CSV table of C-alpha atoms in Angstrom, one decimal:
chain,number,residue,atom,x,y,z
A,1,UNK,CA,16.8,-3.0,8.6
A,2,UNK,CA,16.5,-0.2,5.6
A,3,UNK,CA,18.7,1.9,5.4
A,4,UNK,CA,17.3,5.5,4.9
A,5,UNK,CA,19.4,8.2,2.9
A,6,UNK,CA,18.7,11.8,3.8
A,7,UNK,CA,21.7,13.9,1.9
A,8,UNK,CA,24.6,13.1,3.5
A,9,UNK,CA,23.1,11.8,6.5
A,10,UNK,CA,22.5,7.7,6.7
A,11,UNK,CA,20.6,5.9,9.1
A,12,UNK,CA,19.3,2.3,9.4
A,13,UNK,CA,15.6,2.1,10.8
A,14,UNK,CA,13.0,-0.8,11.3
A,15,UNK,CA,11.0,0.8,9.3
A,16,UNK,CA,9.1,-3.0,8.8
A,17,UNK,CA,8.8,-3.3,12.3
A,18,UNK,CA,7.0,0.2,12.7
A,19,UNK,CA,5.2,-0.4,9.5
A,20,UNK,CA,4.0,-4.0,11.0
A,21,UNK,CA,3.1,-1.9,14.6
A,22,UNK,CA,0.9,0.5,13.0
A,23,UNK,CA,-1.0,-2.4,11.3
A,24,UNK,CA,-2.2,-3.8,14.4
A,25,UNK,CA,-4.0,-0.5,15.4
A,26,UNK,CA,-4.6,1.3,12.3
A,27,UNK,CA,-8.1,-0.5,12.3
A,28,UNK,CA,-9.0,-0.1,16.0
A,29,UNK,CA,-9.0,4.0,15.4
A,30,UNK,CA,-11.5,6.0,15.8
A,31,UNK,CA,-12.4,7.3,12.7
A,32,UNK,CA,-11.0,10.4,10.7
A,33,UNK,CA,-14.4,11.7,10.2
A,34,UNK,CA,-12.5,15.0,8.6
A,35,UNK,CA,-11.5,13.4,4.9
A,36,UNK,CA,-10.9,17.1,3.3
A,37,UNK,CA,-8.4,18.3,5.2
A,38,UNK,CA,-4.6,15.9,5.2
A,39,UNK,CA,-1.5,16.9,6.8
A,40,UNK,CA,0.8,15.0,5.2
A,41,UNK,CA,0.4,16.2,1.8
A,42,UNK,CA,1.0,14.8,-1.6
A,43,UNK,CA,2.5,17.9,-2.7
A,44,UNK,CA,5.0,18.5,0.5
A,45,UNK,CA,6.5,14.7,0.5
A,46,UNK,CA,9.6,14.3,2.2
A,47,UNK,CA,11.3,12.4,-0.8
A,48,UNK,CA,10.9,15.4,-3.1
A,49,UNK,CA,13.0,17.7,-0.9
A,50,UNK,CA,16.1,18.5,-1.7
A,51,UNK,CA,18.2,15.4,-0.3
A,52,UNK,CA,20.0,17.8,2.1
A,53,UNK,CA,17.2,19.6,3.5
A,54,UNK,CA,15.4,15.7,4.4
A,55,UNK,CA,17.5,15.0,7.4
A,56,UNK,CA,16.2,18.6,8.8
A,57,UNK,CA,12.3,18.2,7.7
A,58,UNK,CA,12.4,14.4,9.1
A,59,UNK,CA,13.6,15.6,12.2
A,60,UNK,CA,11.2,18.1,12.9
A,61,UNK,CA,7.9,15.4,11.5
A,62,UNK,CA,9.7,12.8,14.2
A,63,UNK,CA,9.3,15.5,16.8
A,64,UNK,CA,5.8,16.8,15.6
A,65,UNK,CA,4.7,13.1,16.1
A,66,UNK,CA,6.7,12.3,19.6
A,67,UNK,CA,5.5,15.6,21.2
A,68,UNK,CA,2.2,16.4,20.0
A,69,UNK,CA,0.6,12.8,18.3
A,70,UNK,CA,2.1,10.0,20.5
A,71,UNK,CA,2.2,12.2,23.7
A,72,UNK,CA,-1.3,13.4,23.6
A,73,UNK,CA,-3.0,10.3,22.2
A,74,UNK,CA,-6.2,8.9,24.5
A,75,UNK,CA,-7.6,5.9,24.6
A,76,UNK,CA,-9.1,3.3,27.2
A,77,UNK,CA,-7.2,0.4,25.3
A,78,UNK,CA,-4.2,-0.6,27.1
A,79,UNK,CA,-2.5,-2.7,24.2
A,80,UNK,CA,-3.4,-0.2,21.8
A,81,UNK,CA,-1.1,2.6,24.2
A,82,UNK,CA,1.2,0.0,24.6
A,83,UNK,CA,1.6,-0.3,20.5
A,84,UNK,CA,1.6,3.6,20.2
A,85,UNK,CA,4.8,3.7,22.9
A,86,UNK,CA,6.2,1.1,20.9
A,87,UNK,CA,6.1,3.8,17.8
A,88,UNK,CA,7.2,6.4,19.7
A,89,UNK,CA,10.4,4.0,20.6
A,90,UNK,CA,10.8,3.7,17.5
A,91,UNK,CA,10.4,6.9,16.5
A,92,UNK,CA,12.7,8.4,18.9
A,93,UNK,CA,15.6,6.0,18.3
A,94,UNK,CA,15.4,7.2,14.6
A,95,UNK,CA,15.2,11.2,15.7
A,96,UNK,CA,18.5,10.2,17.8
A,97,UNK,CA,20.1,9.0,14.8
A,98,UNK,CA,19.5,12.3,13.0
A,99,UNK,CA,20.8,14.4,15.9
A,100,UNK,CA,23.9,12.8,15.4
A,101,UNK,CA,24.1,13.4,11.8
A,102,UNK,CA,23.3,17.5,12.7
A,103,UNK,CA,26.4,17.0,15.3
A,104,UNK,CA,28.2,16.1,12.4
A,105,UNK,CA,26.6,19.0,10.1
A,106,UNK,CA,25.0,16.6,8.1
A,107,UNK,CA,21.3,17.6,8.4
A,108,UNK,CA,21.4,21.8,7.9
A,109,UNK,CA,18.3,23.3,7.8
A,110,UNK,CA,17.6,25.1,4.9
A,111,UNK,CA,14.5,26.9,3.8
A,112,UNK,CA,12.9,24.3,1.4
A,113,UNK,CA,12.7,22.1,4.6
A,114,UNK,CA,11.7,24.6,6.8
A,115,UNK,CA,9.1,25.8,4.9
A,116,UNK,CA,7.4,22.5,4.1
A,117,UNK,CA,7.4,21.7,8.2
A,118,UNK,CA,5.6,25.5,8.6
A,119,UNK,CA,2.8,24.3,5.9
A,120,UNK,CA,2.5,20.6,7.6
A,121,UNK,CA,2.6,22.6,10.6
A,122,UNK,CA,-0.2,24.9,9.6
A,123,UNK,CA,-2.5,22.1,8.6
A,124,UNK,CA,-2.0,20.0,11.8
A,125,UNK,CA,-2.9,23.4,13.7
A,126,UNK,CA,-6.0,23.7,11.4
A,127,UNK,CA,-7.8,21.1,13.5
A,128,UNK,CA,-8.6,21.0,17.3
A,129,UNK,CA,-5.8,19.1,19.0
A,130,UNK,CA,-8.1,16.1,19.6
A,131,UNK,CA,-8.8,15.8,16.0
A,132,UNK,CA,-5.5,16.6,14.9
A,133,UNK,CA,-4.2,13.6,17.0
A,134,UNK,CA,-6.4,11.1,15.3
A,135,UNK,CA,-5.5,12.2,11.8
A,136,UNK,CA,-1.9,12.6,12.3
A,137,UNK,CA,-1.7,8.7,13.7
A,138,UNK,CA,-4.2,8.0,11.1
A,139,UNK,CA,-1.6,9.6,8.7
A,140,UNK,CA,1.5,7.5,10.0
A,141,UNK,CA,1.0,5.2,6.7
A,142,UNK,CA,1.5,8.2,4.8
A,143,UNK,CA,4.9,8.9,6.5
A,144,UNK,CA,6.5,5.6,6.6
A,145,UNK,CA,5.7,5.0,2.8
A,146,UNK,CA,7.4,8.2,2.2
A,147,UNK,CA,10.2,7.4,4.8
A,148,UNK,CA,10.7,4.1,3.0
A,149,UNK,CA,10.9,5.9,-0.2
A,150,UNK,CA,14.2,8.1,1.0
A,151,UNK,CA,17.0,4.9,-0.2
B,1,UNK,CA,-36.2,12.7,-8.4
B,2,UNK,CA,-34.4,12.8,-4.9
B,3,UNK,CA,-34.9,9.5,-3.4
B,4,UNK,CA,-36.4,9.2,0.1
B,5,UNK,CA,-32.8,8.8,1.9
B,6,UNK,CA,-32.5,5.5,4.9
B,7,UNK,CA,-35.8,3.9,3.6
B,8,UNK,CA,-33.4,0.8,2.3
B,9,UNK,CA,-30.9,-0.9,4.3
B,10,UNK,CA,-27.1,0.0,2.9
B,11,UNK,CA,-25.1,-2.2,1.0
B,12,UNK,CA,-22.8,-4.3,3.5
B,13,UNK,CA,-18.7,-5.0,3.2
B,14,UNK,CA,-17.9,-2.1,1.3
B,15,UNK,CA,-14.0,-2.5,0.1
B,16,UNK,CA,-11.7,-1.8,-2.5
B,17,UNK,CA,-10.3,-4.9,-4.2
B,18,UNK,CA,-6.8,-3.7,-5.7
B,19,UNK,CA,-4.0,-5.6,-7.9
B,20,UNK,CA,-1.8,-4.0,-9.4
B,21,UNK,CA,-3.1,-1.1,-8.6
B,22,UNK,CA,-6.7,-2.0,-10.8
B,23,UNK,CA,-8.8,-0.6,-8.3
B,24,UNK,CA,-12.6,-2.2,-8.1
B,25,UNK,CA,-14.9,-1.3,-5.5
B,26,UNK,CA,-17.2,-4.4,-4.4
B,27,UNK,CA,-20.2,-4.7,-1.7
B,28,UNK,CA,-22.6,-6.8,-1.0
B,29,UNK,CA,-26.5,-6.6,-1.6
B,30,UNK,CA,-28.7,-5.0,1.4
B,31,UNK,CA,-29.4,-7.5,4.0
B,32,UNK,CA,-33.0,-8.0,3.6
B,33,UNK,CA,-34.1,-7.8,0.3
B,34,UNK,CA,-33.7,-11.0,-1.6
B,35,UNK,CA,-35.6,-10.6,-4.6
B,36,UNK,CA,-36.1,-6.8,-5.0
B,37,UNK,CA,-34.8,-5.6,-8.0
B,38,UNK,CA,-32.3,-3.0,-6.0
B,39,UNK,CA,-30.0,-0.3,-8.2
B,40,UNK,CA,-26.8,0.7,-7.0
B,41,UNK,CA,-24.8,4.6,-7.5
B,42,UNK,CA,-21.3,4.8,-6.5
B,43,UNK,CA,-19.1,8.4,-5.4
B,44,UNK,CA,-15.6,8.6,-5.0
B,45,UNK,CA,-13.4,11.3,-2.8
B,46,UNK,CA,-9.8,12.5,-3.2
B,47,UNK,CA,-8.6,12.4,0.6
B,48,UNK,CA,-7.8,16.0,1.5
B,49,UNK,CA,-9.9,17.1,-1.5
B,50,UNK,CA,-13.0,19.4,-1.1
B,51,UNK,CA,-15.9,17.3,-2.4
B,52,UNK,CA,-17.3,13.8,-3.8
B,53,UNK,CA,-17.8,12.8,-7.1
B,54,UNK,CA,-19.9,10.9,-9.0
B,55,UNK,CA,-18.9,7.9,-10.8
B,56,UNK,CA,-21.2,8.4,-13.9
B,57,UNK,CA,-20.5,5.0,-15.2
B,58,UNK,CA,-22.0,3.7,-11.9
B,59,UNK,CA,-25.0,5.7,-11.7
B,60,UNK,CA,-28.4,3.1,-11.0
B,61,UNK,CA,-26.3,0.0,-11.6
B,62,UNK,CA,-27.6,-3.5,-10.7
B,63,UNK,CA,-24.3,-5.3,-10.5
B,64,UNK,CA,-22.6,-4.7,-7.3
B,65,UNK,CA,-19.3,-3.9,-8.1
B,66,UNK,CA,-17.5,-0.8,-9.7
B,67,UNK,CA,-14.2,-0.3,-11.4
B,68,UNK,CA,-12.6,3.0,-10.2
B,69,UNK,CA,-9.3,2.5,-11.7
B,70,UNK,CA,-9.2,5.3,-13.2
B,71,UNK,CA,-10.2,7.8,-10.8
B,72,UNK,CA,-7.8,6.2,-8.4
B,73,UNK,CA,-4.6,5.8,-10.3
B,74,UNK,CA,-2.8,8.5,-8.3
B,75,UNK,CA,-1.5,5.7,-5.9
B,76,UNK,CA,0.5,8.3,-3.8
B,77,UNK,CA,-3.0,10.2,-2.9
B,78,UNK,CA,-5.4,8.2,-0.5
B,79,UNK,CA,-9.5,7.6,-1.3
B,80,UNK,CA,-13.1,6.9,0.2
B,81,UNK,CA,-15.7,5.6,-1.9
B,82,UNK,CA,-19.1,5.0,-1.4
B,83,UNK,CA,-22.5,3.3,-2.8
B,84,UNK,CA,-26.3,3.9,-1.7
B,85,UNK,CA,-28.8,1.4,-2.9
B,86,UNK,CA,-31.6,2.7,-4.7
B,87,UNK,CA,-35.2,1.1,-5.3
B,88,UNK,CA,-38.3,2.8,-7.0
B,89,UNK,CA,-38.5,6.7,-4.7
B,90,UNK,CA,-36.4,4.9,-1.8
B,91,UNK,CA,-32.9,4.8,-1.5
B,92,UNK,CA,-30.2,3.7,1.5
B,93,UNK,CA,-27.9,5.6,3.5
B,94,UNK,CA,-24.5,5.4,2.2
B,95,UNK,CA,-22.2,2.7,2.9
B,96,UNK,CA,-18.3,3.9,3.1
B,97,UNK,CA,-15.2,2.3,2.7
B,98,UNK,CA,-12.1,2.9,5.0
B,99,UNK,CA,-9.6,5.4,3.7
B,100,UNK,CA,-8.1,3.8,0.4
B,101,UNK,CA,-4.0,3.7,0.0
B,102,UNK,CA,-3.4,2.4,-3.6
B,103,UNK,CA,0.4,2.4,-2.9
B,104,UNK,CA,0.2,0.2,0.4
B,105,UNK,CA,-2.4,-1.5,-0.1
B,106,UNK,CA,-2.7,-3.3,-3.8
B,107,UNK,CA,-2.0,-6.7,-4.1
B,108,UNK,CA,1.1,-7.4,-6.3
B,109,UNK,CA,0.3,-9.7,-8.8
B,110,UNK,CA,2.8,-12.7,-9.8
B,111,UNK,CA,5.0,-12.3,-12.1
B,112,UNK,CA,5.9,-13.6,-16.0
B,113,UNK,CA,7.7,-16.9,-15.3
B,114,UNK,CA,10.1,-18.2,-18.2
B,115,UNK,CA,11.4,-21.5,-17.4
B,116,UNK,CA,13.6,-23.3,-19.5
B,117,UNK,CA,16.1,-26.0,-19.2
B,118,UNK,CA,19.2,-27.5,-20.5
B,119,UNK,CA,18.6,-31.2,-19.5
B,120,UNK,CA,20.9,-30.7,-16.1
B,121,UNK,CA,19.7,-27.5,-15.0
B,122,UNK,CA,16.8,-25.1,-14.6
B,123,UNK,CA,16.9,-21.5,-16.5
B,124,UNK,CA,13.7,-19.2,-14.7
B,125,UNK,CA,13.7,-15.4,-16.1
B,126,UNK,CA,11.0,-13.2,-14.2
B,127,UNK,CA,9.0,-10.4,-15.5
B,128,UNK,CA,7.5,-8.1,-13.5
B,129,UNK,CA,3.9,-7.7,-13.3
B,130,UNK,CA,2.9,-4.3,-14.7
B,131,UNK,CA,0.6,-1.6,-13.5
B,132,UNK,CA,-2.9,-1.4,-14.1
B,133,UNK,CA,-3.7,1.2,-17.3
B,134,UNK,CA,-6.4,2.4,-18.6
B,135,UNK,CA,-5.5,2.2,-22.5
B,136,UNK,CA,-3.7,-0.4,-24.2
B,137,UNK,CA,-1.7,1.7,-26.3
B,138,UNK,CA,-0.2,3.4,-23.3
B,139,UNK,CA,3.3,2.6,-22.2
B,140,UNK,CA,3.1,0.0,-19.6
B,141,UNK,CA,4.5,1.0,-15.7
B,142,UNK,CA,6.3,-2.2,-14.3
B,143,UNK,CA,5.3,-2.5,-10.7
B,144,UNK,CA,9.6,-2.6,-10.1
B,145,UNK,CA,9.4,0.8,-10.8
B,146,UNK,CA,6.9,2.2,-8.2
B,147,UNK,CA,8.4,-0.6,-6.0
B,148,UNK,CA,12.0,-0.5,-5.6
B,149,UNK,CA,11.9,-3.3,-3.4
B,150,UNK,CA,10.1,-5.6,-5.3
B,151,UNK,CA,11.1,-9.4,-4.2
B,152,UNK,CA,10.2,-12.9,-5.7
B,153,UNK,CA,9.7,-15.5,-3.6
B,154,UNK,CA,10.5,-18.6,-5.7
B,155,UNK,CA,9.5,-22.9,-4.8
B,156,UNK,CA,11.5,-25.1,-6.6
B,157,UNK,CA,9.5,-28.6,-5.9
B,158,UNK,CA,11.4,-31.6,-6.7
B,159,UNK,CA,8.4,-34.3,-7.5
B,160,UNK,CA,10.5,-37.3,-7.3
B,161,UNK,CA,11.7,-36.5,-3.7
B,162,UNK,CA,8.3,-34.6,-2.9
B,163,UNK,CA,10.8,-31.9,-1.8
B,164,UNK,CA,10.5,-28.4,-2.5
B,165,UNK,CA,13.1,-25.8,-2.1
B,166,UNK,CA,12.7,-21.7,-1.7
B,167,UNK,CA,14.5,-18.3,-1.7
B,168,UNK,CA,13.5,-14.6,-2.1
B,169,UNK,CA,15.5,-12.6,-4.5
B,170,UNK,CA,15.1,-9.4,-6.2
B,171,UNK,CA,16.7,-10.5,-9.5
B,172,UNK,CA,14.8,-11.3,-12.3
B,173,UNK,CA,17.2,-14.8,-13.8
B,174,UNK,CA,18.4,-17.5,-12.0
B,175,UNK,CA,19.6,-20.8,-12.8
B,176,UNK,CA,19.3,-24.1,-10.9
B,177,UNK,CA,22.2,-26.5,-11.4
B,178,UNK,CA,23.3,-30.0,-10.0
B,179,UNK,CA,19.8,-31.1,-10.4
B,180,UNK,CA,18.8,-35.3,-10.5
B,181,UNK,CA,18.4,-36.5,-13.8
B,182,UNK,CA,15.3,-37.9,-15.1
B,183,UNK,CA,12.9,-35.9,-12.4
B,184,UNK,CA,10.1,-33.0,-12.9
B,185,UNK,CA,10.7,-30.0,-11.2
B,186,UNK,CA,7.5,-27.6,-10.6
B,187,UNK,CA,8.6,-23.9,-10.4
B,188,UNK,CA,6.1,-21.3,-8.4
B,189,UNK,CA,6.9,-17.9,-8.1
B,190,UNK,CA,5.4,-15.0,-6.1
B,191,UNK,CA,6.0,-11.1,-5.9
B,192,UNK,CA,6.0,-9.5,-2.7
B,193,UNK,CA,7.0,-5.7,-1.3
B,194,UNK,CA,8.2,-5.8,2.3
B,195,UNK,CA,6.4,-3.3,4.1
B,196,UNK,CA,2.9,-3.7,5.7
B,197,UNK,CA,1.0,-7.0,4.5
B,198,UNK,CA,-0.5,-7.6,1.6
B,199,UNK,CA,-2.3,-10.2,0.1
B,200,UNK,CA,-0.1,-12.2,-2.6
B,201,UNK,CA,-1.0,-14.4,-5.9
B,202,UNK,CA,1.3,-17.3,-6.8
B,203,UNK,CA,1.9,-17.7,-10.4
B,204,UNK,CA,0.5,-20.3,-12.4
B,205,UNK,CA,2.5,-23.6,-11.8
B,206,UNK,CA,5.0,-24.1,-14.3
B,207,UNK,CA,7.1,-27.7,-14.6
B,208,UNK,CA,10.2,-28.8,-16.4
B,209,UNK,CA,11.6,-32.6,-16.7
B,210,UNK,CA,15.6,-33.0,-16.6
B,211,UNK,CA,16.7,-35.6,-18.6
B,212,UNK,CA,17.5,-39.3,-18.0
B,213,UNK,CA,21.4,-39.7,-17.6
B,214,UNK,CA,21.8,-41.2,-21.1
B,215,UNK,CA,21.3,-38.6,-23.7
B,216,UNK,CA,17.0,-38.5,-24.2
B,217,UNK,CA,15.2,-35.3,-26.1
B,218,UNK,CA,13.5,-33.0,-23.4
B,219,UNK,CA,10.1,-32.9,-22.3
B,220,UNK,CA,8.2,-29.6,-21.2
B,221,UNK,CA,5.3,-30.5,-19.6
């Protein structure tokens, strides 16, 4: 288990366990065939925002993937859906976690995190939906190196 | 001269070959052409980036491999490269590799073992291994710092009882005590980073003899 601190807000995730799911189907994707455009940028990471804006931008990524990446996903594979709704198991016990800690008013919103989910926001709505599923799964690599940056 | 593009056969297995973060691109020859005399020119793209560049060091090369270090030292930003076989007005289609994550996907080298010994017990100080870069003179990047959870795994094989003992620990000195006299103890050590798999690289065997139970001088094999 790693423990992930976002401000004042500390969870523990599996984040090995979700790194070791993706590996199993990151190579049985169809293709990202749309290599200029990335959603997950380099100069939006989660790790350089302010520690106690992280909880708040996580939270919303979690979301963006469980309701719009892991929800619309297609495929004919079964064990390849059955990997992704592992993920999104994954991904929701971790979003759970951070509810808690906004209970507790320890994930506030501010505008640095907010305004880095608009720009991720406006990239994943710069592709059709199709396409922006593929590249956000195909991105997941990208978010869990950054989540297990954030200790 | 434009080269007449899908007259050749493309270059097979594309893929990066990364440790510590010294990136080389590799393929195979075109299946096919055994004794043609086939040239090779190699682009690179910056995921998210606009366009592909030329590798000018890599422009007509016969050898089949390409060192893009450099251009990929930015191990938080992901790449594609590719390479086209040329020969004479005719040249291949290009052969891609996947999308290329520096920071996941290198192979973490072994690190420094010191091993030394007072007669009873076993002294091993690690080093980490150190980033790839591209002068000498510049100040070297120790994979523990773009790793924070760098791990050794570390065999301790006892050669008399053909037994060999192992831990993973993240620091860099331990000591080995209450060891049998008289016996040479071989010390392997490997670095790992939990996370998605990589390949990893033991480092070179090291041994140590303890001494015999009457006083004896040491002997480092």
């Amino acid at each position: 288990l790693k423990t992930l601190h976002l401000g004042s807000c500390m969870i523990t995730s599996s984040l090995q366990a979700i790194q070791s799911g993706f590996s199993e189907i990151q190579d049985r994707q169809p293709k990202d065939e749309i290599i200029d455009l990335r959603i997950l940028r380099k100069t939006q990471p989660l790790q350089d925002t302010k520690p106690a804006g992280q909880c708040c931008l996580l939270h919303h990524v979690l979301r963006l993937y469980l309701d719009r990446v892991f929800k619309n996903y297609q495929t004919p594979d079964h064990r390849i859906l059955q990997k992704i709704s592992g993920l999104a198991n994954s991904f929701l016990t971790i979003k759970k976690d951070l509810w808690l800690c906004h209970v507790h008013m320890a994930c506030p919103c501010g505008e640095e995190a907010m305004e880095k989910y608009s720009q991720l926001m406006s990239h994943f709505k710069e592709l059709q939906p199709p396409a922006a599923v593929v590249k956000a799964l195909g991105e997941l690599d990208i978010l869990l190196s950054w989540m297990e940056e954030m200790d | 001269v434009p080269c007449v593009s899908g007259g050749l056969p493309k270059p097979t297995n594309i893929t990066f070959l990364s440790i510590n973060m010294k990136n080389i691109l590799q393929w195979n020859p075109p299946q096919g052409l055994q004794g043609v005399e086939v040239t090779y020119s190699v682009q690179y793209f910056i995921y998210g980036q606009k366009k592909w560049l030329n590798k000018s060091e890599c422009r007509n090369i016969s050898r089949t491999y390409c060192d893009l270090s450099a251009e990929t030292s930015d191990y938080e930003r992901q790449y594609y490269a590719k390479a086209k076989a040329i020969w004479g007005t005719n040249c291949s289609k290009w052969a891609e590799t996947g999308r290329f994550y520096p920071f996941l996907e290198t192979q973490i080298g072994p690190p420094e073992v010191a091993l030394t010994t007072d007669g009873k017990s076993i002294s091993i100080v690690l080093t980490a291994p150190k980033k790839w870069k591209k002068n000498p003179e510049e100040s070297s990047i120790s994979l523990e710092q773009i790793y924070s959870n760098l791990k050794y795994n570390v065999s301790v094989h006892n050669t008399k009882s053909n037994r060999t003992w192992s831990q993973c620990v993240t620091n860099r000195t331990l000591v080995f005590s209450w060891l049998e006299p008289d016996t040479l103890y071989c010390v392997l050590v490997e670095s790992f980073v939990p996370g998605p798999p990589r390949l990893a690289q033991p480092s070179e065997k090291q041994c140590v003899s303890t001494l015999k139970d009457q006083a004896s001088t040491l002997k480092v094999k």
